[in-house]
C-alpha cells in the first residue's frame, strides 16, 4: 500500500516539475535559444568521494545527470548537444579505472540504443566523435550500432566525444584535407597529361587556388555535423577547455559552475541561458566580424 502511494506521489511530483519546467522554458523561449550547447562533464570521481559511493558510481550518477540535461535541452529547443565523455588523455588513467569506465560506456550505449530509450522516444540522433580506432572492439561496435540505429532520428543531435581531443581532431582534419587536395591535383594532372603539377609550381594564382583553407579543414572536422557551440559548460568550477572543441569555440560563451557534474541541474541551465541572452547581440556581432 505504502509502495503504491509512494509511486503516486512520485508521479505527481514529476508532473508538477514537468509543468513548472514547461512554464519556465516558454518564458525563456521568448528570447534567443542557443542551437548548440556542449558540456565538459567534470567532477564525477569527486562526487563519488563526497557521497561515499563505491568506485564507478560517481560516473553512473554522471550518466543520469546527462540524461536529465539532454531532456531539458531538448524541451527548451536546443537542437545540438555535445558531451566530452572520454578524452585521449583519459587512457593514461589507472588501467582498472579505464576498464571500468569503458564497461560503463558500453552498458550505457546499449541502453541508449534500445527501442524505448529516451533518445528514440525523443527522436535524437547519436554521433560518436573522436579517434574511434582507439576504443576496444566491443565499445567501438556498440558506438557504431548506436549511430546506425539512431540515424533515422532527426529532432535533435547528441554528439558523444570519446577518444577525443581537439588537437587530434585538427591534425586528422588537416591530413584529410591534404589528401583530398592531392587527389584533386592528381586528377587534374592526369586529365592534362601531367602539365598541371609543373604549372602549379610556376603559377602563383594556381598555387592559391590549390591551397588548403579554413573551409577545407572545417569540412573534415569530426564535429562538422554540428554548428559551432554557442555555449560550453564545464562543471566543478574549472575554467579550462582541456583540449575540447578548441577549433569550434572562438565565439562561444563559457560557463563553469562550482557544481560537480552529477549535481548539475535545471537551475544551471536557466542561469546560462539568461547569460547567453544578455550577451547575444555582442556574440552575434563578434561572429559576424570573424
Ligand atoms: C554513454 C555515455 C555518454 C557515458 C558517459 C558516462 C560518463 C558520465 C562519463 C564521464 C567520464 C569522465 C572521464 C568524466 C570526467 O570526470 P572525472 O572522472 O575526471 O572526475 P573528477 O573530475 O572528479 O576527477
Coordinates of C-alpha atoms and ligand atoms in Angstrom, one line a residue:
X1 CA 0.0 0.0 0.0
X2 CA 2.8 2.4 1.0
X3 CA 4.6 1.4 -2.2
X4 CA 1.5 2.3 -4.4
X5 CA 1.1 5.7 -2.5
X6 CA 4.8 6.3 -2.9
X7 CA 4.5 5.8 -6.7
X8 CA 1.5 8.1 -6.9
X9 CA 3.4 10.8 -5.0
X10 CA 6.4 10.3 -7.3
X11 CA 4.2 10.7 -10.4
X12 CA 2.5 13.8 -9.0
X13 CA 5.9 15.4 -8.2
X14 CA 7.2 14.5 -11.7
X15 CA 4.1 16.1 -13.4
X16 CA 4.3 19.2 -11.3
X17 CA 8.0 19.7 -12.0
X18 CA 7.5 19.0 -15.7
X19 CA 4.7 21.7 -15.8
X20 CA 6.9 24.2 -14.0
X21 CA 9.7 23.5 -16.4
X22 CA 7.4 24.0 -19.4
X23 CA 6.3 27.4 -18.0
X24 CA 9.9 28.5 -17.4
X25 CA 11.0 27.3 -20.9
X26 CA 8.1 29.1 -22.6
X27 CA 9.2 32.3 -20.9
X28 CA 12.9 31.7 -21.9
X29 CA 11.9 30.9 -25.5
X30 CA 10.7 34.5 -26.0
X31 CA 14.4 35.3 -26.2
X32 CA 17.1 33.6 -28.4
X33 CA 17.7 30.0 -27.6
X34 CA 21.1 28.5 -28.3
X35 CA 21.2 25.9 -31.0
X36 CA 24.2 24.1 -29.6
X37 CA 25.4 23.5 -26.0
X38 CA 28.5 21.5 -25.2
X39 CA 29.3 20.0 -21.8
X40 CA 32.6 19.1 -20.1
X41 CA 31.3 16.6 -17.5
X42 CA 33.9 17.2 -14.8
X43 CA 33.8 16.1 -11.2
X44 CA 32.3 12.5 -11.3
X45 CA 35.1 10.9 -9.1
X46 CA 35.0 13.8 -6.6
X47 CA 31.2 13.4 -6.4
X48 CA 31.7 9.7 -5.7
X49 CA 34.1 10.6 -2.8
X50 CA 31.9 13.3 -1.5
X51 CA 28.9 11.0 -1.3
X52 CA 31.0 7.9 -0.1
X53 CA 29.9 5.9 -3.1
X54 CA 31.7 2.8 -4.3
X55 CA 34.1 3.3 -7.2
X56 CA 32.4 3.9 -10.5
X57 CA 29.1 5.0 -9.1
X58 CA 30.1 8.7 -9.5
X59 CA 30.2 8.1 -13.2
X60 CA 26.8 6.3 -13.1
X61 CA 25.3 9.3 -11.4
X62 CA 27.0 11.4 -14.1
X63 CA 25.2 9.4 -16.8
X64 CA 21.8 10.1 -15.1
X65 CA 22.7 13.8 -14.9
X66 CA 23.5 13.7 -18.7
X67 CA 20.1 12.1 -19.4
X68 CA 18.3 14.8 -17.4
X69 CA 20.2 17.6 -19.1
X70 CA 19.5 16.1 -22.5
X71 CA 15.8 16.1 -21.7
X72 CA 15.9 19.7 -20.5
X73 CA 17.9 20.9 -23.5
X74 CA 15.5 19.1 -25.9
X75 CA 12.4 20.6 -24.2
X76 CA 14.0 24.1 -24.5
X77 CA 14.5 23.6 -28.2
X78 CA 18.3 23.2 -28.2
X79 CA 19.0 21.1 -31.3
X80 CA 22.6 20.1 -30.8
X81 CA 24.0 18.7 -27.5
X82 CA 27.6 17.6 -27.2
X83 CA 29.4 15.9 -24.3
X84 CA 33.1 15.3 -23.6
X85 CA 32.8 11.7 -22.4
X86 CA 36.4 10.4 -22.6
X87 CA 39.5 12.2 -23.8
X88 CA 42.5 10.5 -25.4
X89 CA 44.4 11.6 -22.2
X90 CA 42.0 9.6 -20.1
X91 CA 43.5 6.4 -21.4
X92 CA 46.5 7.3 -19.2
X93 CA 44.4 6.7 -16.0
X94 CA 44.9 3.6 -13.9
X95 CA 44.1 0.5 -16.1
X96 CA 41.3 -0.7 -13.7
X97 CA 39.6 2.7 -14.0
X98 CA 39.8 2.8 -17.8
X99 CA 38.4 -0.7 -18.0
X100 CA 35.5 0.2 -15.6
X101 CA 34.7 3.4 -17.5
X102 CA 34.7 1.5 -20.8
X103 CA 32.4 -1.1 -19.4
X104 CA 30.0 1.6 -18.2
X105 CA 30.2 3.3 -21.5
X106 CA 29.3 0.1 -23.4
X107 CA 26.4 -0.7 -21.0
X108 CA 25.0 2.9 -21.3
X109 CA 25.4 2.9 -25.1
X110 CA 23.5 -0.3 -25.4
X111 CA 20.8 1.2 -23.1
X112 CA 20.6 4.3 -25.3
X113 CA 20.2 2.1 -28.4
X114 CA 17.1 0.3 -27.1
X115 CA 13.8 1.0 -28.9
X116 CA 12.2 2.5 -25.8
X117 CA 15.3 4.6 -24.8
X118 CA 15.0 8.3 -24.3
X119 CA 16.9 9.1 -27.5
X120 CA 14.4 7.1 -29.6
X121 CA 11.4 8.4 -27.7
X122 CA 12.5 12.0 -28.4
X123 CA 13.9 11.3 -31.9
X124 CA 17.6 12.1 -31.0
X125 CA 20.3 11.1 -33.4
X126 CA 23.6 10.0 -31.8
X127 CA 27.1 10.6 -33.2
X128 CA 30.3 9.3 -31.6
X129 CA 33.1 11.7 -32.4
X130 CA 36.8 11.1 -31.9
X131 CA 39.5 8.7 -32.8
X132 CA 37.2 5.6 -32.5
X133 CA 40.1 3.3 -33.6
X134 CA 41.5 3.7 -30.1
X135 CA 38.4 2.1 -28.5
X136 CA 38.2 -1.6 -27.8
X137 CA 36.3 -3.6 -30.4
X138 CA 33.3 -4.1 -28.1
X139 CA 32.9 -0.4 -27.3
X140 CA 33.5 0.7 -30.9
X141 CA 30.9 -1.8 -32.2
X142 CA 28.4 -0.6 -29.6
X143 CA 29.1 3.0 -30.7
X144 CA 28.7 2.1 -34.4
X145 CA 25.4 0.2 -33.7
X146 CA 24.0 3.2 -31.8
X147 CA 24.9 5.6 -34.7
X148 CA 23.2 3.3 -37.3
X149 CA 20.2 2.6 -35.1
X150 CA 19.5 6.3 -34.4
X151 CA 20.4 7.5 -37.9
X152 CA 16.7 7.9 -38.8
X153 CA 16.1 10.3 -35.8
X154 CA 16.1 14.0 -36.7
X155 CA 14.6 16.1 -33.9
X156 CA 18.0 16.7 -32.2
X157 CA 21.6 15.5 -32.3
X158 CA 23.7 14.2 -29.4
X159 CA 27.4 14.1 -30.1
X160 CA 29.4 12.0 -27.7
X161 CA 33.1 12.8 -27.8
X162 CA 35.1 9.7 -26.9
X163 CA 38.8 9.0 -27.5
X164 CA 38.7 12.7 -28.5
X165 CA 41.0 15.7 -28.1
X166 CA 40.8 18.8 -30.2
X167 CA 44.4 18.6 -31.3
X168 CA 43.8 15.1 -32.6
X169 CA 40.7 16.3 -34.4
X170 CA 42.6 19.2 -36.0
X171 CA 45.5 17.0 -37.1
X172 CA 43.1 14.5 -38.6
X173 CA 41.2 17.2 -40.5
X174 CA 44.4 18.7 -41.9
X175 CA 45.6 15.3 -43.0
X176 CA 42.3 14.5 -44.7
X177 CA 42.3 18.0 -46.4
X178 CA 45.8 17.4 -47.7
X179 CA 44.8 14.0 -49.1
X180 CA 41.7 15.5 -50.7
X181 CA 43.7 18.3 -52.3
X182 CA 46.3 15.9 -53.6
X183 CA 43.6 13.8 -55.2
X184 CA 42.1 16.9 -56.8
X185 CA 45.5 17.9 -58.2
X186 CA 46.4 14.4 -59.4
X187 CA 43.1 14.1 -61.2
X188 CA 43.6 17.5 -62.9
X189 CA 47.1 16.4 -63.7
X190 CA 46.0 13.2 -65.3
X191 CA 43.5 15.0 -67.5
X192 CA 46.2 17.4 -68.7
X193 CA 49.0 14.9 -69.4
X194 CA 51.0 15.9 -66.3
X195 CA 51.0 19.6 -67.1
X196 CA 49.3 20.8 -64.0
X197 CA 51.9 19.8 -61.4
X198 CA 54.6 21.7 -63.3
X199 CA 52.2 24.7 -63.9
X200 CA 51.3 24.7 -60.2
X201 CA 55.0 25.3 -59.3
X202 CA 55.1 28.3 -61.7
X203 CA 51.8 30.0 -61.3
X204 CA 51.2 31.7 -58.0
X205 CA 47.4 32.2 -58.7
X206 CA 47.0 28.5 -59.2
X207 CA 49.0 27.9 -56.1
X208 CA 46.5 29.9 -54.1
X209 CA 43.6 28.0 -55.7
X210 CA 45.1 24.7 -54.6
X211 CA 46.0 25.9 -51.1
X212 CA 44.1 24.4 -48.1
X213 CA 42.0 27.0 -46.3
X214 CA 39.8 27.1 -43.2
X215 CA 36.7 25.8 -45.0
X216 CA 38.6 22.7 -46.2
X217 CA 39.8 21.9 -42.7
X218 CA 36.3 22.7 -41.3
X219 CA 34.7 20.2 -43.5
X220 CA 36.9 17.4 -42.3
X221 CA 36.4 18.1 -38.6
X222 CA 34.7 15.2 -36.7
X223 CA 32.3 17.9 -35.4
X224 CA 31.3 19.1 -38.9
X225 CA 27.9 17.6 -38.3
X226 CA 27.0 20.4 -35.9
X227 CA 27.2 24.2 -36.0
X228 CA 29.9 25.7 -33.6
X229 CA 28.7 25.6 -30.0
X230 CA 27.0 28.7 -28.6
X231 CA 27.8 27.7 -25.0
X232 CA 30.3 25.4 -23.3
X233 CA 29.5 24.4 -19.7
X234 CA 32.3 22.9 -17.6
X235 CA 31.2 21.7 -14.2
X236 CA 33.3 21.6 -11.0
X237 CA 34.4 25.2 -11.2
X238 CA 37.4 24.7 -13.6
X239 CA 37.6 27.4 -16.3
X240 CA 39.7 25.4 -18.8
X241 CA 38.8 23.8 -22.1
X242 CA 41.2 20.8 -21.6
X243 CA 41.6 20.2 -25.4
X244 CA 37.9 20.2 -26.1
X245 CA 36.4 21.9 -29.2
X246 CA 39.3 24.4 -29.5
X247 CA 38.7 24.9 -33.2
X248 CA 34.9 25.5 -32.7
X249 CA 34.8 27.7 -29.6
X250 CA 36.2 31.0 -30.8
X251 CA 32.9 32.9 -30.2
X252 CA 31.2 30.8 -27.6
X253 CA 30.1 31.6 -24.1
X254 CA 31.9 29.7 -21.3
X255 CA 30.2 28.8 -18.0
X256 CA 31.9 27.0 -15.1
X257 CA 29.5 26.4 -12.2
X258 CA 31.0 25.1 -9.0
X259 CA 28.6 22.1 -9.0
X260 CA 30.2 18.7 -9.8
X261 CA 28.8 17.1 -13.0
X262 CA 26.3 14.7 -11.2
X263 CA 25.0 17.8 -9.3
X264 CA 24.2 19.8 -12.4
X265 CA 20.5 20.7 -12.7
X266 CA 17.9 22.9 -14.2
X267 CA 19.0 26.0 -12.3
X268 CA 22.4 25.9 -14.0
X269 CA 20.8 25.7 -17.4
X270 CA 18.4 28.6 -16.7
X271 CA 21.3 30.7 -15.5
X272 CA 23.4 30.1 -18.5
X273 CA 20.6 30.7 -21.0
X274 CA 19.9 34.1 -19.3
X275 CA 23.6 34.9 -19.6
X276 CA 23.5 33.9 -23.3
X277 CA 20.5 36.1 -23.9
X278 CA 22.2 39.0 -22.2
X279 CA 25.3 38.6 -24.4
X280 CA 23.5 37.5 -27.5
X281 CA 23.9 40.7 -29.7
X282 CA 27.6 41.1 -28.7
X283 CA 28.4 37.5 -29.5
X284 CA 26.5 37.7 -32.8
X285 CA 28.4 40.8 -33.8
X286 CA 31.7 39.1 -32.9
X287 CA 30.8 36.1 -35.1
X288 CA 29.9 38.4 -38.0
X289 CA 33.3 40.2 -37.7
X290 CA 35.3 37.0 -37.9
Ligands
LIG1 C1 27.5 6.6 -22.9 C2 28.0 7.8 -22.2 C3 27.8 9.1 -22.8 C4 28.5 7.6 -21.0 C5 29.1 8.7 -20.2 C6 29.4 8.3 -18.8 C7 30.1 9.5 -18.1 C8 29.4 10.4 -17.2 C9 31.4 9.7 -18.4 C10 32.3 10.8 -17.9 C11 33.7 10.4 -18.0 C12 34.7 11.3 -17.4 C13 36.1 10.9 -17.5 C14 34.3 12.4 -16.7 C15 35.2 13.3 -16.0 O1 35.1 13.2 -14.6 P1 36.3 12.6 -13.8 O2 36.2 11.1 -13.9 O3 37.5 13.2 -14.3 O4 36.0 13.1 -12.3 P2 37.0 14.1 -11.5 O5 36.9 15.4 -12.3 O6 36.2 14.2 -10.2 O7 38.3 13.5 -11.4

